[in-house]
mmCIF file with all atom_site columns, C-alpha atoms in Angstrom:
data_model
loop_
_atom_site.group_PDB
_atom_site.id
_atom_site.type_symbol
_atom_site.label_atom_id
_atom_site.label_alt_id
_atom_site.label_comp_id
_atom_site.label_asym_id
_atom_site.label_entity_id
_atom_site.label_seq_id
_atom_site.pdbx_PDB_ins_code
_atom_site.Cartn_x
_atom_site.Cartn_y
_atom_site.Cartn_z
_atom_site.occupancy
_atom_site.B_iso_or_equiv
_atom_site.pdbx_formal_charge
_atom_site.auth_seq_id
_atom_site.auth_comp_id
_atom_site.auth_asym_id
_atom_site.auth_atom_id
_atom_site.pdbx_PDB_model_num
ATOM 1   C CA . MET A 1 1   ? -150.163 98.034  -71.183  1.00 0.00 ? 1   MET A CA 1
ATOM 2   C CA . PRO A 1 2   ? -149.919 93.780  -71.175  1.00 0.00 ? 2   PRO A CA 1
ATOM 3   C CA . PRO A 1 3   ? -147.860 92.883  -68.817  1.00 0.00 ? 3   PRO A CA 1
ATOM 4   C CA . PRO A 1 4   ? -143.921 92.005  -70.817  1.00 0.00 ? 4   PRO A CA 1
ATOM 5   C CA . ASP A 1 5   ? -144.640 87.735  -70.071  1.00 0.00 ? 5   ASP A CA 1
ATOM 6   C CA . ARG A 1 6   ? -147.083 88.715  -72.249  1.00 0.00 ? 6   ARG A CA 1
ATOM 7   C CA . LEU A 1 7   ? -145.945 90.582  -74.930  1.00 0.00 ? 7   LEU A CA 1
ATOM 8   C CA . ALA A 1 8   ? -145.110 87.540  -77.266  1.00 0.00 ? 8   ALA A CA 1
ATOM 9   C CA . SER A 1 9   ? -147.988 86.237  -77.284  1.00 0.00 ? 9   SER A CA 1
ATOM 10  C CA . LEU A 1 10  ? -148.927 89.624  -78.466  1.00 0.00 ? 10  LEU A CA 1
ATOM 11  C CA . LEU A 1 11  ? -146.964 89.061  -81.564  1.00 0.00 ? 11  LEU A CA 1
ATOM 12  C CA . ILE A 1 12  ? -147.871 87.184  -85.195  1.00 0.00 ? 12  ILE A CA 1
ATOM 13  C CA . PRO A 1 13  ? -145.139 84.467  -85.421  1.00 0.00 ? 13  PRO A CA 1
ATOM 14  C CA . PHE A 1 14  ? -144.924 82.747  -88.469  1.00 0.00 ? 14  PHE A CA 1
ATOM 15  C CA . ARG A 1 15  ? -146.634 79.794  -88.572  1.00 0.00 ? 15  ARG A CA 1
ATOM 16  C CA . SER A 1 16  ? -144.984 77.038  -86.777  1.00 0.00 ? 16  SER A CA 1
ATOM 17  C CA . SER A 1 17  ? -142.937 74.669  -89.439  1.00 0.00 ? 17  SER A CA 1
ATOM 18  C CA . GLY A 1 18  ? -143.662 71.466  -87.342  1.00 0.00 ? 18  GLY A CA 1
ATOM 19  C CA . SER A 1 19  ? -140.085 68.820  -87.162  1.00 0.00 ? 19  SER A CA 1
ATOM 20  C CA . ALA A 1 20  ? -137.294 70.594  -87.740  1.00 0.00 ? 20  ALA A CA 1
ATOM 21  C CA . GLN A 1 21  ? -136.375 69.616  -91.286  1.00 0.00 ? 21  GLN A CA 1
ATOM 22  C CA . VAL A 1 22  ? -133.365 67.271  -91.904  1.00 0.00 ? 22  VAL A CA 1
ATOM 23  C CA . LEU A 1 23  ? -131.488 67.916  -95.577  1.00 0.00 ? 23  LEU A CA 1
ATOM 24  C CA . PRO A 1 24  ? -130.615 64.717  -97.426  1.00 0.00 ? 24  PRO A CA 1
ATOM 25  C CA . GLN A 1 25  ? -127.843 62.069  -95.782  1.00 0.00 ? 25  GLN A CA 1
ATOM 26  C CA . GLY A 1 26  ? -124.342 64.098  -96.794  1.00 0.00 ? 26  GLY A CA 1
ATOM 27  C CA . TYR A 1 27  ? -125.503 67.582  -96.918  1.00 0.00 ? 27  TYR A CA 1
ATOM 28  C CA . ARG A 1 28  ? -124.769 70.300  -95.064  1.00 0.00 ? 28  ARG A CA 1
ATOM 29  C CA . LEU A 1 29  ? -126.036 73.775  -94.658  1.00 0.00 ? 29  LEU A CA 1
ATOM 30  C CA . ILE A 1 30  ? -123.498 76.604  -95.081  1.00 0.00 ? 30  ILE A CA 1
ATOM 31  C CA . GLN A 1 31  ? -124.098 80.035  -92.676  1.00 0.00 ? 31  GLN A CA 1
ATOM 32  C CA . SER A 1 32  ? -122.153 83.383  -93.161  1.00 0.00 ? 32  SER A CA 1
ATOM 33  C CA . PRO A 1 33  ? -119.825 84.466  -92.203  1.00 0.00 ? 33  PRO A CA 1
ATOM 34  C CA . GLU A 1 34  ? -118.248 80.890  -90.394  1.00 0.00 ? 34  GLU A CA 1
ATOM 35  C CA . GLY A 1 35  ? -118.955 78.574  -93.848  1.00 0.00 ? 35  GLY A CA 1
ATOM 36  C CA . ASP A 1 36  ? -117.490 79.507  -96.790  1.00 0.00 ? 36  ASP A CA 1
ATOM 37  C CA . LEU A 1 37  ? -118.633 78.303  -100.159 1.00 0.00 ? 37  LEU A CA 1
ATOM 38  C CA . ALA A 1 38  ? -116.418 77.633  -102.158 1.00 0.00 ? 38  ALA A CA 1
ATOM 39  C CA . THR A 1 39  ? -114.674 74.466  -102.741 1.00 0.00 ? 39  THR A CA 1
ATOM 40  C CA . GLU A 1 40  ? -112.380 72.063  -104.418 1.00 0.00 ? 40  GLU A CA 1
ATOM 41  C CA . GLY A 1 41  ? -113.013 72.740  -107.311 1.00 0.00 ? 41  GLY A CA 1
ATOM 42  C CA . GLU A 1 42  ? -114.920 76.286  -108.051 1.00 0.00 ? 42  GLU A CA 1
ATOM 43  C CA . THR A 1 43  ? -114.801 79.494  -106.391 1.00 0.00 ? 43  THR A CA 1
ATOM 44  C CA . ALA A 1 44  ? -118.044 81.042  -104.252 1.00 0.00 ? 44  ALA A CA 1
ATOM 45  C CA . VAL A 1 45  ? -118.436 82.883  -107.628 1.00 0.00 ? 45  VAL A CA 1
ATOM 46  C CA . GLU A 1 46  ? -118.248 80.002  -110.253 1.00 0.00 ? 46  GLU A CA 1
ATOM 47  C CA . GLY A 1 47  ? -120.313 77.926  -108.416 1.00 0.00 ? 47  GLY A CA 1
ATOM 48  C CA . LEU A 1 48  ? -122.470 80.711  -107.377 1.00 0.00 ? 48  LEU A CA 1
ATOM 49  C CA . ASN A 1 49  ? -123.230 81.602  -110.919 1.00 0.00 ? 49  ASN A CA 1
ATOM 50  C CA . ARG A 1 50  ? -123.747 77.763  -112.075 1.00 0.00 ? 50  ARG A CA 1
ATOM 51  C CA . LEU A 1 51  ? -126.447 78.104  -109.236 1.00 0.00 ? 51  LEU A CA 1
ATOM 52  C CA . LEU A 1 52  ? -128.067 80.628  -111.186 1.00 0.00 ? 52  LEU A CA 1
ATOM 53  C CA . GLN A 1 53  ? -127.485 79.460  -114.303 1.00 0.00 ? 53  GLN A CA 1
ATOM 54  C CA . ALA A 1 54  ? -128.893 75.731  -113.332 1.00 0.00 ? 54  ALA A CA 1
ATOM 55  C CA . CYS A 1 55  ? -131.926 78.459  -112.045 1.00 0.00 ? 55  CYS A CA 1
ATOM 56  C CA . GLU A 1 56  ? -132.208 79.845  -115.856 1.00 0.00 ? 56  GLU A CA 1
ATOM 57  C CA . GLU A 1 57  ? -130.558 82.914  -114.185 1.00 0.00 ? 57  GLU A CA 1
ATOM 58  C CA . ARG A 1 58  ? -128.228 85.257  -115.810 1.00 0.00 ? 58  ARG A CA 1
ATOM 59  C CA . PRO A 1 59  ? -124.919 84.956  -113.832 1.00 0.00 ? 59  PRO A CA 1
ATOM 60  C CA . ARG A 1 60  ? -123.364 88.177  -112.025 1.00 0.00 ? 60  ARG A CA 1
ATOM 61  C CA . SER A 1 61  ? -119.413 89.735  -112.579 1.00 0.00 ? 61  SER A CA 1
ATOM 62  C CA . PRO A 1 62  ? -117.240 88.590  -109.015 1.00 0.00 ? 62  PRO A CA 1
ATOM 63  C CA . GLU A 1 63  ? -117.596 92.233  -108.859 1.00 0.00 ? 63  GLU A CA 1
ATOM 64  C CA . ARG A 1 64  ? -121.101 92.400  -108.879 1.00 0.00 ? 64  ARG A CA 1
ATOM 65  C CA . TRP A 1 65  ? -121.158 88.719  -106.461 1.00 0.00 ? 65  TRP A CA 1
ATOM 66  C CA . GLY A 1 66  ? -118.496 91.020  -104.201 1.00 0.00 ? 66  GLY A CA 1
ATOM 67  C CA . GLN A 1 67  ? -121.031 93.764  -103.432 1.00 0.00 ? 67  GLN A CA 1
ATOM 68  C CA . VAL A 1 68  ? -124.105 91.598  -103.176 1.00 0.00 ? 68  VAL A CA 1
ATOM 69  C CA . LEU A 1 69  ? -122.679 89.239  -100.443 1.00 0.00 ? 69  LEU A CA 1
ATOM 70  C CA . ALA A 1 70  ? -120.835 92.325  -98.484  1.00 0.00 ? 70  ALA A CA 1
ATOM 71  C CA . ARG A 1 71  ? -123.667 94.164  -98.579  1.00 0.00 ? 71  ARG A CA 1
ATOM 72  C CA . SER A 1 72  ? -125.896 91.294  -97.573  1.00 0.00 ? 72  SER A CA 1
ATOM 73  C CA . THR A 1 73  ? -126.596 91.012  -93.654  1.00 0.00 ? 73  THR A CA 1
ATOM 74  C CA . TRP A 1 74  ? -125.628 86.986  -94.347  1.00 0.00 ? 74  TRP A CA 1
ATOM 75  C CA . HIS A 1 75  ? -126.639 84.324  -96.351  1.00 0.00 ? 75  HIS A CA 1
ATOM 76  C CA . LEU A 1 76  ? -126.844 80.375  -96.625  1.00 0.00 ? 76  LEU A CA 1
ATOM 77  C CA . GLY A 1 77  ? -125.669 77.679  -98.389  1.00 0.00 ? 77  GLY A CA 1
ATOM 78  C CA . VAL A 1 78  ? -126.323 74.275  -99.256  1.00 0.00 ? 78  VAL A CA 1
ATOM 79  C CA . LYS A 1 79  ? -124.110 71.846  -100.846 1.00 0.00 ? 79  LYS A CA 1
ATOM 80  C CA . ASP A 1 80  ? -124.251 68.659  -101.556 1.00 0.00 ? 80  ASP A CA 1
ATOM 81  C CA . ARG A 1 81  ? -122.622 64.921  -100.748 1.00 0.00 ? 81  ARG A CA 1
ATOM 82  C CA . GLN A 1 82  ? -119.991 65.340  -104.035 1.00 0.00 ? 82  GLN A CA 1
ATOM 83  C CA . ASP A 1 83  ? -119.513 69.474  -102.442 1.00 0.00 ? 83  ASP A CA 1
ATOM 84  C CA . ARG A 1 84  ? -121.448 71.463  -104.687 1.00 0.00 ? 84  ARG A CA 1
ATOM 85  C CA . LEU A 1 85  ? -123.564 74.091  -103.697 1.00 0.00 ? 85  LEU A CA 1
ATOM 86  C CA . VAL A 1 86  ? -126.759 72.949  -104.938 1.00 0.00 ? 86  VAL A CA 1
ATOM 87  C CA . GLY A 1 87  ? -129.105 76.318  -102.570 1.00 0.00 ? 87  GLY A CA 1
ATOM 88  C CA . PHE A 1 88  ? -128.557 79.501  -101.392 1.00 0.00 ? 88  PHE A CA 1
ATOM 89  C CA . LEU A 1 89  ? -130.223 82.598  -99.684  1.00 0.00 ? 89  LEU A CA 1
ATOM 90  C CA . ARG A 1 90  ? -129.097 85.768  -98.366  1.00 0.00 ? 90  ARG A CA 1
ATOM 91  C CA . ALA A 1 91  ? -130.922 88.764  -96.674  1.00 0.00 ? 91  ALA A CA 1
ATOM 92  C CA . THR A 1 92  ? -130.861 92.295  -96.398  1.00 0.00 ? 92  THR A CA 1
ATOM 93  C CA . SER A 1 93  ? -132.201 94.111  -93.164  1.00 0.00 ? 93  SER A CA 1
ATOM 94  C CA . ASP A 1 94  ? -132.048 98.265  -92.424  1.00 0.00 ? 94  ASP A CA 1
ATOM 95  C CA . LEU A 1 95  ? -131.905 95.939  -89.165  1.00 0.00 ? 95  LEU A CA 1
ATOM 96  C CA . ALA A 1 96  ? -134.256 98.271  -87.400  1.00 0.00 ? 96  ALA A CA 1
ATOM 97  C CA . LEU A 1 97  ? -138.361 97.606  -89.113  1.00 0.00 ? 97  LEU A CA 1
ATOM 98  C CA . ASN A 1 98  ? -137.132 95.592  -92.597  1.00 0.00 ? 98  ASN A CA 1
ATOM 99  C CA . ALA A 1 99  ? -135.839 92.022  -93.258  1.00 0.00 ? 99  ALA A CA 1
ATOM 100 C CA . ASN A 1 100 ? -135.738 91.221  -97.254  1.00 0.00 ? 100 ASN A CA 1
ATOM 101 C CA . LEU A 1 101 ? -135.095 87.808  -98.796  1.00 0.00 ? 101 LEU A CA 1
ATOM 102 C CA . TRP A 1 102 ? -133.264 87.490  -101.671 1.00 0.00 ? 102 TRP A CA 1
ATOM 103 C CA . ASP A 1 103 ? -131.692 84.659  -104.467 1.00 0.00 ? 103 ASP A CA 1
ATOM 104 C CA . LEU A 1 104 ? -133.291 81.773  -103.063 1.00 0.00 ? 104 LEU A CA 1
ATOM 105 C CA . LEU A 1 105 ? -132.124 79.221  -105.249 1.00 0.00 ? 105 LEU A CA 1
ATOM 106 C CA . SER A 1 106 ? -132.050 75.629  -105.679 1.00 0.00 ? 106 SER A CA 1
ATOM 107 C CA . ASP A 1 107 ? -130.922 73.807  -108.213 1.00 0.00 ? 107 ASP A CA 1
ATOM 108 C CA . PRO A 1 108 ? -133.501 71.658  -110.150 1.00 0.00 ? 108 PRO A CA 1
ATOM 109 C CA . ALA A 1 109 ? -131.749 69.038  -111.195 1.00 0.00 ? 109 ALA A CA 1
ATOM 110 C CA . ASP A 1 110 ? -130.662 67.904  -107.368 1.00 0.00 ? 110 ASP A CA 1
ATOM 111 C CA . PRO A 1 111 ? -133.087 65.360  -106.162 1.00 0.00 ? 111 PRO A CA 1
ATOM 112 C CA . GLY A 1 112 ? -133.723 66.461  -102.800 1.00 0.00 ? 112 GLY A CA 1
ATOM 113 C CA . ARG A 1 113 ? -134.582 69.647  -104.028 1.00 0.00 ? 113 ARG A CA 1
ATOM 114 C CA . ASP A 1 114 ? -138.002 70.844  -101.974 1.00 0.00 ? 114 ASP A CA 1
ATOM 115 C CA . GLN A 1 115 ? -135.972 69.455  -98.427  1.00 0.00 ? 115 GLN A CA 1
ATOM 116 C CA . VAL A 1 116 ? -133.202 72.040  -99.946  1.00 0.00 ? 116 VAL A CA 1
ATOM 117 C CA . LEU A 1 117 ? -135.632 75.099  -100.461 1.00 0.00 ? 117 LEU A CA 1
ATOM 118 C CA . THR A 1 118 ? -137.317 74.037  -96.934  1.00 0.00 ? 118 THR A CA 1
ATOM 119 C CA . ALA A 1 119 ? -133.887 74.274  -95.255  1.00 0.00 ? 119 ALA A CA 1
ATOM 120 C CA . LEU A 1 120 ? -133.190 76.904  -97.016  1.00 0.00 ? 120 LEU A CA 1
ATOM 121 C CA . VAL A 1 121 ? -136.910 78.771  -96.117  1.00 0.00 ? 121 VAL A CA 1
ATOM 122 C CA . ARG A 1 122 ? -137.057 77.538  -92.453  1.00 0.00 ? 122 ARG A CA 1
ATOM 123 C CA . CYS A 1 123 ? -133.558 78.477  -91.228  1.00 0.00 ? 123 CYS A CA 1
ATOM 124 C CA . SER A 1 124 ? -133.686 82.265  -92.451  1.00 0.00 ? 124 SER A CA 1
ATOM 125 C CA . LEU A 1 125 ? -137.042 82.307  -90.420  1.00 0.00 ? 125 LEU A CA 1
ATOM 126 C CA . GLY A 1 126 ? -135.453 80.663  -87.251  1.00 0.00 ? 126 GLY A CA 1
ATOM 127 C CA . ARG A 1 127 ? -132.221 83.243  -87.633  1.00 0.00 ? 127 ARG A CA 1
ATOM 128 C CA . LEU A 1 128 ? -134.469 86.047  -88.486  1.00 0.00 ? 128 LEU A CA 1
ATOM 129 C CA . ARG A 1 129 ? -136.588 84.937  -85.021  1.00 0.00 ? 129 ARG A CA 1
ATOM 130 C CA . ARG A 1 130 ? -133.406 85.421  -83.024  1.00 0.00 ? 130 ARG A CA 1
ATOM 131 C CA . GLU A 1 131 ? -131.473 88.101  -84.639  1.00 0.00 ? 131 GLU A CA 1
ATOM 132 C CA . LEU A 1 132 ? -133.923 90.633  -86.455  1.00 0.00 ? 132 LEU A CA 1
ATOM 133 C CA . ALA A 1 133 ? -137.126 90.411  -84.145  1.00 0.00 ? 133 ALA A CA 1
ATOM 134 C CA . GLY A 1 134 ? -139.736 92.273  -85.033  1.00 0.00 ? 134 GLY A CA 1
ATOM 135 C CA . CYS A 1 135 ? -138.978 92.873  -89.095  1.00 0.00 ? 135 CYS A CA 1
ATOM 136 C CA . SER A 1 136 ? -141.642 92.401  -91.508  1.00 0.00 ? 136 SER A CA 1
ATOM 137 C CA . VAL A 1 137 ? -139.988 89.980  -94.076  1.00 0.00 ? 137 VAL A CA 1
ATOM 138 C CA . SER A 1 138 ? -140.594 89.943  -97.959  1.00 0.00 ? 138 SER A CA 1
ATOM 139 C CA . LEU A 1 139 ? -139.409 87.613  -99.559  1.00 0.00 ? 139 LEU A CA 1
ATOM 140 C CA . SER A 1 140 ? -138.202 87.218  -103.585 1.00 0.00 ? 140 SER A CA 1
ATOM 141 C CA . ALA A 1 141 ? -138.626 83.266  -104.950 1.00 0.00 ? 141 ALA A CA 1
ATOM 142 C CA . PRO A 1 142 ? -138.833 81.444  -107.648 1.00 0.00 ? 142 PRO A CA 1
ATOM 143 C CA . PRO A 1 143 ? -142.925 80.012  -108.423 1.00 0.00 ? 143 PRO A CA 1
ATOM 144 C CA . GLU A 1 144 ? -141.155 75.992  -107.200 1.00 0.00 ? 144 GLU A CA 1
ATOM 145 C CA . ALA A 1 145 ? -141.209 77.743  -103.275 1.00 0.00 ? 145 ALA A CA 1
ATOM 146 C CA . LEU A 1 146 ? -144.658 78.690  -102.795 1.00 0.00 ? 146 LEU A CA 1
ATOM 147 C CA . GLU A 1 147 ? -146.467 75.872  -101.734 1.00 0.00 ? 147 GLU A CA 1
ATOM 148 C CA . ILE A 1 148 ? -143.470 75.632  -98.841  1.00 0.00 ? 148 ILE A CA 1
ATOM 149 C CA . LEU A 1 149 ? -143.687 78.981  -98.518  1.00 0.00 ? 149 LEU A CA 1
ATOM 150 C CA . HIS A 1 150 ? -147.080 79.353  -97.545  1.00 0.00 ? 150 HIS A CA 1
ATOM 151 C CA . GLY A 1 151 ? -145.618 75.952  -95.140  1.00 0.00 ? 151 GLY A CA 1
ATOM 152 C CA . VAL A 1 152 ? -144.057 78.024  -92.736  1.00 0.00 ? 152 VAL A CA 1
ATOM 153 C CA . GLY A 1 153 ? -146.767 81.176  -93.052  1.00 0.00 ? 153 GLY A CA 1
ATOM 154 C CA . PHE A 1 154 ? -145.846 83.122  -96.446  1.00 0.00 ? 154 PHE A CA 1
ATOM 155 C CA . VAL A 1 155 ? -149.245 84.998  -97.364  1.00 0.00 ? 155 VAL A CA 1
ATOM 156 C CA . VAL A 1 156 ? -148.847 86.034  -101.433 1.00 0.00 ? 156 VAL A CA 1
ATOM 157 C CA . ASP A 1 157 ? -148.751 89.881  -101.925 1.00 0.00 ? 157 ASP A CA 1
ATOM 158 C CA . PRO A 1 158 ? -151.317 90.133  -99.571  1.00 0.00 ? 158 PRO A CA 1
ATOM 159 C CA . GLY A 1 159 ? -153.961 93.326  -98.696  1.00 0.00 ? 159 GLY A CA 1
ATOM 160 C CA . GLY A 1 160 ? -152.918 93.192  -103.211 1.00 0.00 ? 160 GLY A CA 1
ATOM 161 C CA . ILE A 1 161 ? -149.587 94.982  -102.327 1.00 0.00 ? 161 ILE A CA 1
ATOM 162 C CA . ARG A 1 162 ? -146.986 94.928  -104.904 1.00 0.00 ? 162 ARG A CA 1
ATOM 163 C CA . ALA A 1 163 ? -143.514 95.663  -105.460 1.00 0.00 ? 163 ALA A CA 1
ATOM 164 C CA . MET A 1 164 ? -142.605 99.311  -105.509 1.00 0.00 ? 164 MET A CA 1
ATOM 165 C CA . GLY A 1 165 ? -138.910 101.080 -106.706 1.00 0.00 ? 165 GLY A CA 1
ATOM 166 C CA . LEU A 1 166 ? -137.722 104.395 -106.208 1.00 0.00 ? 166 LEU A CA 1
ATOM 167 C CA . ILE A 1 167 ? -134.911 105.449 -108.297 1.00 0.00 ? 167 ILE A CA 1
ATOM 168 C CA . LEU A 1 168 ? -132.899 108.509 -106.203 1.00 0.00 ? 168 LEU A CA 1
ATOM 169 C CA . SER A 1 169 ? -130.403 110.375 -108.239 1.00 0.00 ? 169 SER A CA 1
ATOM 170 C CA . SER A 1 170 ? -127.511 112.230 -107.473 1.00 0.00 ? 170 SER A CA 1
ATOM 171 C CA . PRO A 1 171 ? -127.253 115.588 -105.891 1.00 0.00 ? 171 PRO A CA 1
ATOM 172 C CA . GLY A 1 172 ? -126.833 117.632 -109.016 1.00 0.00 ? 172 GLY A CA 1
ATOM 173 C CA . MET A 1 173 ? -128.097 115.693 -111.896 1.00 0.00 ? 173 MET A CA 1
ATOM 174 C CA . GLU A 1 174 ? -130.765 116.531 -113.817 1.00 0.00 ? 174 GLU A CA 1
ATOM 175 C CA . GLN A 1 175 ? -134.486 115.061 -113.410 1.00 0.00 ? 175 GLN A CA 1
ATOM 176 C CA . LYS A 1 176 ? -135.969 114.260 -116.450 1.00 0.00 ? 176 LYS A CA 1
ATOM 177 C CA . GLU A 1 177 ? -140.679 115.618 -115.690 1.00 0.00 ? 177 GLU A CA 1
ATOM 178 C CA . SER A 1 178 ? -142.089 112.312 -115.719 1.00 0.00 ? 178 SER A CA 1
ATOM 179 C CA . PRO A 1 179 ? -144.813 112.830 -117.860 1.00 0.00 ? 179 PRO A CA 1
ATOM 180 C CA . ARG A 1 180 ? -147.027 111.345 -115.282 1.00 0.00 ? 180 ARG A CA 1
ATOM 181 C CA . SER A 1 181 ? -145.773 114.085 -112.651 1.00 0.00 ? 181 SER A CA 1
ATOM 182 C CA . GLY A 1 182 ? -148.342 117.057 -114.225 1.00 0.00 ? 182 GLY A CA 1
ATOM 183 C CA . GLY A 1 183 ? -145.507 119.340 -114.446 1.00 0.00 ? 183 GLY A CA 1
ATOM 184 C CA . GLY A 1 184 ? -147.519 121.825 -112.504 1.00 0.00 ? 184 GLY A CA 1
ATOM 185 C CA . ASN A 1 185 ? -146.416 123.852 -109.653 1.00 0.00 ? 185 ASN A CA 1
#
């Protein structure tokens, strides 16, 4: 086994991001749990739903946002000069092996959109390195973020990997047999 000081050199880091990305003047990064996404003119949920709709996504109910944020490990937001929420990203993790980045959003009408996306991605990766080192990272992102993601080392579907899901039934619920399951013993 290599000496401890050499172990770090054996890890495959995200590609170096070069100099720190600077948000446009007057913009600020909000990090949970310290920062609040609410503004004087709108609640956090109103701001998040406005941002979702600007990105052509469906809004979520306040209850759903409450669940989503409560189940997130942390989230990031970016506010513009007028204190409007113009960017958002949240992370979930099992705190052992996997970290997932969700809801990478940046207002398409915002002139600093690319800088906002870049700042959210780089800040989230820095935070993952510090807090959840060793976790594999998956991300759901809009097409406009692909160039930024490639720049920091993400690979789209490496080796043909595709997302999969599993629906778990509650105990006692009857499971329907899938036509593909074969139905045999």
